Amino acid sequence: MWWLSLAKASSFAPTQATKIAAEWDSLYQFLLVSSLVACALLIGGMIYFVTKYRRKTNHDKTPYISHNSMLEFIWSFVPLVLFLMMFVWGWSLYYDMRTVPSNAKEVHVYGQQWLWQFEYKNGKKLNNEFVVPVGVPVKLIMTSKDVLHSFYVPSFRIKQDVIPGRYTDLWFQAEKLGEFHVFCTEYCGLDHSKMLAKLKVVPLEEYETWLATTTELTGGPGAQIYNDKGCVACHSLDGSPKVGPSFKGAFGKNSMMDDGTEVKVDENYLRESIVNPNVKTVKGFPKAVMPSFQGQLSEEDLTAIIEFIKNQK
Ligand code: CUA
């Protein structure tokens, strides 16, 4: 259709990596072009009539016009048909987007300040990265561990809020191989803009081999907690500061707090910082950002994560 090619030429939309994306773009471009045409007709008509029928002399009289049935019918009926078309088109596309195929592979998604965690049925877990097969429907079952987030894959034209205390879902069928961006599109605090993930689309056989290989975490149970509880989002292991101080070489040194006091980083300081993180804030880092892990970690877990931090020399 002519309007489609016109809109395509001026489109800044990202790659269409799903069938839905192409359909979504067609609808969006129809809305855009029909709005532009309507705008040109309305504003153009207004300018034309204002010029043509302006009062030219002081003796001009406004003619008495009551109505014109044909004209009024046309300007009501044509928009009605257009709006109904948009409604039916939009509804059927939305229906497709919300109807998950029964053979969809399920992946669990957890949003957390500030990372995305993915978990497969076989227990495989990843942070800020996940892999799906091409040409196969995938369903994401999503929830949040803290505040509202929103899961958005621009190339797939799918987006859904991720809400604490309930599950929301999304489905897609990737038609293109490659890597795609995942964004968080709900402002969720300090590092919202860094809450990004990578979505890799690979051939089915490659996906199955990948899924079957378990990634061994070195560092024992502490490393597991570091990844699962999301410490990794804010505390690096390579010395680079993120939202919070790096764990590298942290243990045993004296650290300057933002109230000017100096604190020795020992087991009890680390425990306090995990359970009650806002009591002491290291100088140069934002205050009241870290959530408390009170009640979320057992004594054994606390020991494991503290031992893990101690080992980051
Ligand atoms: Cu999570 Cu914004």
Short mmCIF file of C-alpha atoms and ligand atoms in Angstrom, two decimals:
data_model
loop_
_atom_site.label_atom_id
_atom_site.label_comp_id
_atom_site.label_asym_id
_atom_site.label_seq_id
_atom_site.Cartn_x
_atom_site.Cartn_y
_atom_site.Cartn_z
CA MET A 1 0.00 0.00 0.00
CA TRP A 2 1.23 3.48 -0.81
CA TRP A 3 1.00 4.84 2.72
CA LEU A 4 3.00 1.92 4.04
CA SER A 5 5.97 2.51 1.80
CA LEU A 6 5.75 6.22 2.56
CA ALA A 7 5.83 5.59 6.29
CA LYS A 8 8.58 2.93 5.96
CA ALA A 9 10.83 5.43 4.25
CA SER A 10 10.53 7.78 7.20
CA SER A 11 10.46 5.13 9.90
CA PHE A 12 12.97 5.11 12.76
CA ALA A 13 11.64 1.87 14.23
CA PRO A 14 14.13 -0.82 15.32
CA THR A 15 14.55 -4.16 13.50
CA GLN A 16 11.41 -6.24 13.12
CA ALA A 17 12.42 -9.53 14.72
CA THR A 18 8.95 -11.05 15.12
CA LYS A 19 5.89 -11.37 12.91
CA ILE A 20 3.96 -9.31 15.47
CA ALA A 21 6.55 -6.53 15.09
CA ALA A 22 5.79 -6.20 11.38
CA GLU A 23 2.03 -6.20 12.01
CA TRP A 24 2.41 -3.74 14.86
CA ASP A 25 4.42 -1.41 12.61
CA SER A 26 1.76 -1.57 9.86
CA LEU A 27 -0.95 -0.55 12.33
CA TYR A 28 1.21 2.18 13.82
CA GLN A 29 2.09 3.53 10.40
CA PHE A 30 -1.58 3.51 9.41
CA LEU A 31 -2.38 5.56 12.53
CA LEU A 32 0.48 7.93 11.77
CA VAL A 33 -0.41 8.48 8.12
CA SER A 34 -4.16 8.79 8.70
CA SER A 35 -3.50 11.29 11.51
CA LEU A 36 -1.21 13.30 9.22
CA VAL A 37 -3.84 13.33 6.43
CA ALA A 38 -6.58 14.32 8.89
CA CYS A 39 -4.35 17.03 10.32
CA ALA A 40 -3.55 18.42 6.83
CA LEU A 41 -7.25 18.41 5.87
CA LEU A 42 -8.35 20.13 9.07
CA ILE A 43 -5.62 22.74 9.37
CA GLY A 44 -5.43 23.23 5.58
CA GLY A 45 -9.22 23.63 5.38
CA MET A 46 -9.20 26.04 8.29
CA ILE A 47 -6.51 28.24 6.74
CA TYR A 48 -8.30 28.17 3.37
CA PHE A 49 -11.70 29.16 4.80
CA VAL A 50 -10.25 31.78 7.12
CA THR A 51 -8.61 33.48 4.14
CA LYS A 52 -11.46 33.04 1.69
CA TYR A 53 -14.33 34.09 3.95
CA ARG A 54 -12.59 36.74 6.03
CA ARG A 55 -14.33 40.07 6.50
CA LYS A 56 -12.96 42.19 3.67
CA THR A 57 -14.84 45.46 4.27
CA ASN A 58 -16.71 46.97 7.18
CA HIS A 59 -19.99 46.40 5.34
CA ASP A 60 -19.63 42.59 4.97
CA LYS A 61 -22.47 40.71 6.57
CA THR A 62 -22.20 37.17 7.89
CA PRO A 63 -24.55 34.97 5.84
CA TYR A 64 -27.13 32.93 7.75
CA ILE A 65 -26.39 29.19 7.39
CA SER A 66 -28.35 26.69 9.49
CA HIS A 67 -26.98 23.28 8.44
CA ASN A 68 -26.10 20.92 5.61
CA SER A 69 -27.24 17.35 6.21
CA MET A 70 -25.09 15.71 3.53
CA LEU A 71 -21.91 17.43 4.70
CA GLU A 72 -22.61 16.62 8.35
CA PHE A 73 -23.28 12.98 7.50
CA ILE A 74 -20.01 12.68 5.59
CA TRP A 75 -17.86 14.26 8.27
CA SER A 76 -19.38 11.94 10.87
CA PHE A 77 -19.51 8.75 8.86
CA VAL A 78 -16.01 8.78 7.34
CA PRO A 79 -14.26 9.20 10.73
CA LEU A 80 -16.58 6.55 12.22
CA VAL A 81 -15.48 4.03 9.60
CA LEU A 82 -11.83 4.97 10.17
CA PHE A 83 -12.10 4.67 13.95
CA LEU A 84 -13.89 1.32 13.73
CA MET A 85 -11.18 0.09 11.39
CA MET A 86 -8.50 1.12 13.89
CA PHE A 87 -10.44 -0.54 16.69
CA VAL A 88 -10.89 -3.89 14.92
CA TRP A 89 -7.30 -3.90 13.63
CA GLY A 90 -5.88 -2.97 17.04
CA TRP A 91 -8.11 -5.44 18.88
CA SER A 92 -7.19 -8.39 16.65
CA LEU A 93 -3.48 -7.61 16.96
CA TYR A 94 -3.79 -7.22 20.73
CA TYR A 95 -5.65 -10.53 20.84
CA ASP A 96 -2.74 -12.24 19.03
CA MET A 97 -0.24 -10.59 21.36
CA ARG A 98 -2.11 -11.78 24.46
CA THR A 99 -2.95 -15.32 23.31
CA VAL A 100 -0.02 -17.53 24.28
CA PRO A 101 0.41 -20.64 22.07
CA SER A 102 0.03 -23.78 24.18
CA ASN A 103 3.41 -25.16 23.04
CA ALA A 104 5.32 -22.09 24.26
CA LYS A 105 8.55 -22.71 26.17
CA GLU A 106 8.39 -21.02 29.57
CA VAL A 107 11.15 -18.85 31.02
CA HIS A 108 10.88 -17.17 34.41
CA VAL A 109 11.92 -13.53 34.68
CA TYR A 110 12.66 -11.62 37.87
CA GLY A 111 13.07 -7.87 37.93
CA GLN A 112 15.17 -6.42 40.70
CA GLN A 113 16.93 -3.11 41.37
CA TRP A 114 18.85 -3.15 38.95
CA LEU A 115 19.10 -6.31 37.01
CA TRP A 116 17.04 -8.89 35.17
CA GLN A 117 17.29 -12.51 36.26
CA PHE A 118 16.23 -15.40 34.06
CA GLU A 119 15.51 -18.92 35.21
CA TYR A 120 14.86 -21.97 33.04
CA LYS A 121 12.85 -25.05 33.94
CA ASN A 122 15.99 -27.09 34.52
CA GLY A 123 17.21 -24.60 37.12
CA LYS A 124 19.66 -22.78 34.85
CA LYS A 125 19.92 -19.15 35.97
CA LEU A 126 21.39 -16.11 34.30
CA ASN A 127 21.73 -12.42 35.03
CA ASN A 128 21.05 -9.77 32.39
CA GLU A 129 21.20 -12.27 29.56
CA PHE A 130 19.04 -15.07 28.20
CA VAL A 131 18.86 -17.34 25.19
CA VAL A 132 15.84 -18.48 23.19
CA PRO A 133 15.41 -20.65 20.09
CA VAL A 134 14.40 -19.10 16.77
CA GLY A 135 10.94 -19.86 15.36
CA VAL A 136 9.60 -21.29 18.63
CA PRO A 137 7.06 -19.49 20.84
CA VAL A 138 8.44 -18.47 24.23
CA LYS A 139 6.41 -17.39 27.24
CA LEU A 140 7.93 -15.19 29.93
CA ILE A 141 6.45 -15.51 33.41
CA MET A 142 7.56 -12.39 35.20
CA THR A 143 7.56 -10.91 38.67
CA SER A 144 9.52 -8.35 40.64
CA LYS A 145 11.55 -8.82 43.81
CA ASP A 146 11.14 -5.19 44.86
CA VAL A 147 9.50 -2.34 42.95
CA LEU A 148 7.70 -1.88 39.63
CA HIS A 149 9.80 -2.59 36.55
CA SER A 150 8.79 -3.00 32.94
CA PHE A 151 10.16 -5.55 30.49
CA TYR A 152 10.58 -4.18 27.00
CA VAL A 153 12.10 -5.69 23.85
CA PRO A 154 11.89 -2.97 21.15
CA SER A 155 12.74 -5.28 18.22
CA PHE A 156 9.92 -7.61 19.25
CA ARG A 157 7.45 -4.77 19.99
CA ILE A 158 6.53 -6.31 23.33
CA LYS A 159 6.35 -4.62 26.71
CA GLN A 160 4.82 -5.53 30.03
CA ASP A 161 4.97 -4.22 33.58
CA VAL A 162 6.76 -6.45 36.08
CA ILE A 163 5.00 -6.14 39.42
CA PRO A 164 5.98 -7.26 42.94
CA GLY A 165 3.56 -9.77 44.45
CA ARG A 166 2.02 -11.04 41.22
CA TYR A 167 2.88 -12.63 37.89
CA THR A 168 2.53 -10.98 34.52
CA ASP A 169 3.42 -12.61 31.23
CA LEU A 170 4.55 -11.93 27.70
CA TRP A 171 5.05 -14.19 24.75
CA PHE A 172 6.95 -13.90 21.48
CA GLN A 173 8.26 -15.97 18.64
CA ALA A 174 11.60 -14.69 17.40
CA GLU A 175 12.02 -14.89 13.63
CA LYS A 176 15.54 -13.48 13.43
CA LEU A 177 18.83 -14.79 14.77
CA GLY A 178 21.01 -12.39 16.70
CA GLU A 179 21.20 -10.32 19.85
CA PHE A 180 18.45 -7.97 20.96
CA HIS A 181 18.20 -5.38 23.70
CA VAL A 182 15.94 -5.64 26.71
CA PHE A 183 15.17 -2.40 28.54
CA CYS A 184 13.47 -1.55 31.80
CA THR A 185 10.88 1.06 30.91
CA GLU A 186 9.49 1.92 34.33
CA TYR A 187 11.53 4.37 36.38
CA CYS A 188 12.68 2.18 39.26
CA GLY A 189 15.36 4.23 40.98
CA LEU A 190 18.98 5.27 40.69
CA ASP A 191 20.28 2.79 38.11
CA HIS A 192 17.06 2.34 36.13
CA SER A 193 18.81 3.37 32.92
CA LYS A 194 21.43 0.64 33.43
CA MET A 195 18.83 -2.09 33.90
CA LEU A 196 19.52 -3.70 30.55
CA ALA A 197 19.63 -7.28 29.38
CA LYS A 198 20.69 -9.13 26.26
CA LEU A 199 18.37 -11.52 24.46
CA LYS A 200 20.15 -14.01 22.20
CA VAL A 201 18.18 -15.83 19.50
CA VAL A 202 19.90 -19.03 18.31
CA PRO A 203 18.92 -22.10 16.25
CA LEU A 204 16.94 -24.74 18.19
CA GLU A 205 19.78 -27.32 18.37
CA GLU A 206 22.21 -24.70 19.64
CA TYR A 207 19.63 -23.64 22.23
CA GLU A 208 19.18 -27.19 23.47
CA THR A 209 22.93 -27.77 23.81
CA TRP A 210 23.28 -24.44 25.59
CA LEU A 211 20.43 -25.23 27.97
CA ALA A 212 21.88 -28.63 28.84
CA THR A 213 25.28 -27.22 29.80
CA THR A 214 25.26 -26.02 33.37
CA THR A 215 27.48 -23.09 34.15
CA GLU A 216 29.52 -23.90 37.23
CA LEU A 217 29.83 -20.94 39.53
CA THR A 218 33.22 -20.81 41.16
CA GLY A 219 33.18 -19.49 44.69
CA GLY A 220 30.73 -21.86 46.39
CA PRO A 221 27.42 -20.96 48.05
CA GLY A 222 28.51 -17.32 48.56
CA ALA A 223 28.89 -16.84 44.80
CA GLN A 224 25.42 -18.32 44.35
CA ILE A 225 23.94 -15.78 46.78
CA TYR A 226 25.97 -12.96 45.19
CA ASN A 227 24.29 -13.74 41.86
CA ASP A 228 20.82 -14.82 42.99
CA LYS A 229 20.20 -12.07 45.53
CA GLY A 230 21.36 -9.47 43.04
CA CYS A 231 24.42 -8.15 44.93
CA VAL A 232 26.05 -8.37 41.49
CA ALA A 233 23.92 -5.46 40.25
CA CYS A 234 25.60 -2.91 42.53
CA HIS A 235 28.86 -4.44 43.81
CA SER A 236 31.57 -5.37 41.32
CA LEU A 237 34.34 -7.90 41.90
CA ASP A 238 36.95 -6.09 39.80
CA GLY A 239 37.39 -2.94 41.86
CA SER A 240 35.22 -0.67 39.72
CA PRO A 241 32.68 1.29 41.74
CA LYS A 242 29.03 0.82 40.74
CA VAL A 243 26.03 1.96 42.83
CA GLY A 244 27.85 0.51 45.83
CA PRO A 245 31.54 -0.06 46.58
CA SER A 246 33.34 -2.96 44.91
CA PHE A 247 33.92 -6.13 46.94
CA LYS A 248 37.47 -6.39 45.62
CA GLY A 249 39.91 -5.88 48.46
CA ALA A 250 37.11 -4.48 50.65
CA PHE A 251 37.61 -6.80 53.60
CA GLY A 252 39.98 -5.83 56.35
CA LYS A 253 40.61 -2.27 55.26
CA ASN A 254 39.48 0.93 56.96
CA SER A 255 36.68 2.61 55.08
CA MET A 256 35.64 6.26 55.35
CA MET A 257 31.91 6.74 56.00
CA ASP A 258 29.93 9.75 54.79
CA ASP A 259 29.67 11.16 58.34
CA GLY A 260 33.46 11.32 58.51
CA THR A 261 33.98 8.32 60.77
CA GLU A 262 36.32 5.52 59.82
CA VAL A 263 35.10 1.95 60.05
CA LYS A 264 37.04 -1.28 59.82
CA VAL A 265 35.44 -3.61 57.31
CA ASP A 266 35.13 -6.80 59.34
CA GLU A 267 32.52 -9.55 59.62
CA ASN A 268 30.21 -7.52 61.85
CA TYR A 269 30.37 -4.43 59.65
CA LEU A 270 29.46 -6.56 56.62
CA ARG A 271 26.61 -8.23 58.51
CA GLU A 272 25.23 -4.85 59.57
CA SER A 273 25.54 -3.53 56.01
CA ILE A 274 23.55 -6.47 54.64
CA VAL A 275 20.83 -6.55 57.29
CA ASN A 276 20.62 -2.84 58.04
CA PRO A 277 22.30 -1.14 55.08
CA ASN A 278 21.39 2.45 55.86
CA VAL A 279 23.16 2.72 59.21
CA LYS A 280 26.58 3.40 57.69
CA THR A 281 27.13 4.55 54.11
CA VAL A 282 30.58 4.55 52.56
CA LYS A 283 31.68 8.08 51.60
CA GLY A 284 31.02 8.91 47.97
CA PHE A 285 28.15 6.48 47.51
CA PRO A 286 24.41 7.32 47.47
CA LYS A 287 22.50 6.96 50.76
CA ALA A 288 19.45 4.78 51.41
CA VAL A 289 19.66 2.91 48.11
CA MET A 290 20.31 -0.65 49.18
CA PRO A 291 17.34 -2.70 50.40
CA SER A 292 17.62 -4.59 53.69
CA PHE A 293 18.16 -8.32 53.44
CA GLN A 294 16.79 -8.86 56.95
CA GLY A 295 14.81 -12.11 56.95
CA GLN A 296 15.89 -13.00 53.42
CA LEU A 297 19.14 -14.72 54.34
CA SER A 298 19.64 -17.47 56.89
CA GLU A 299 22.62 -17.36 59.28
CA GLU A 300 24.37 -19.85 56.97
CA ASP A 301 23.64 -17.64 53.94
CA LEU A 302 25.01 -14.58 55.75
CA THR A 303 28.19 -16.43 56.62
CA ALA A 304 28.51 -17.68 53.03
CA ILE A 305 28.17 -14.23 51.45
CA ILE A 306 30.51 -12.63 54.01
CA GLU A 307 33.09 -15.37 53.34
CA PHE A 308 32.64 -14.72 49.62
CA ILE A 309 33.34 -10.99 50.14
CA LYS A 310 36.40 -11.84 52.29
CA ASN A 311 37.79 -13.91 49.43
CA GLN A 312 37.67 -11.06 46.90
CA LYS A 313 41.28 -9.99 47.36
CU1 CUA B 1 13.76 -1.47 36.59
CU2 CUA B 1 13.54 0.70 35.65
#
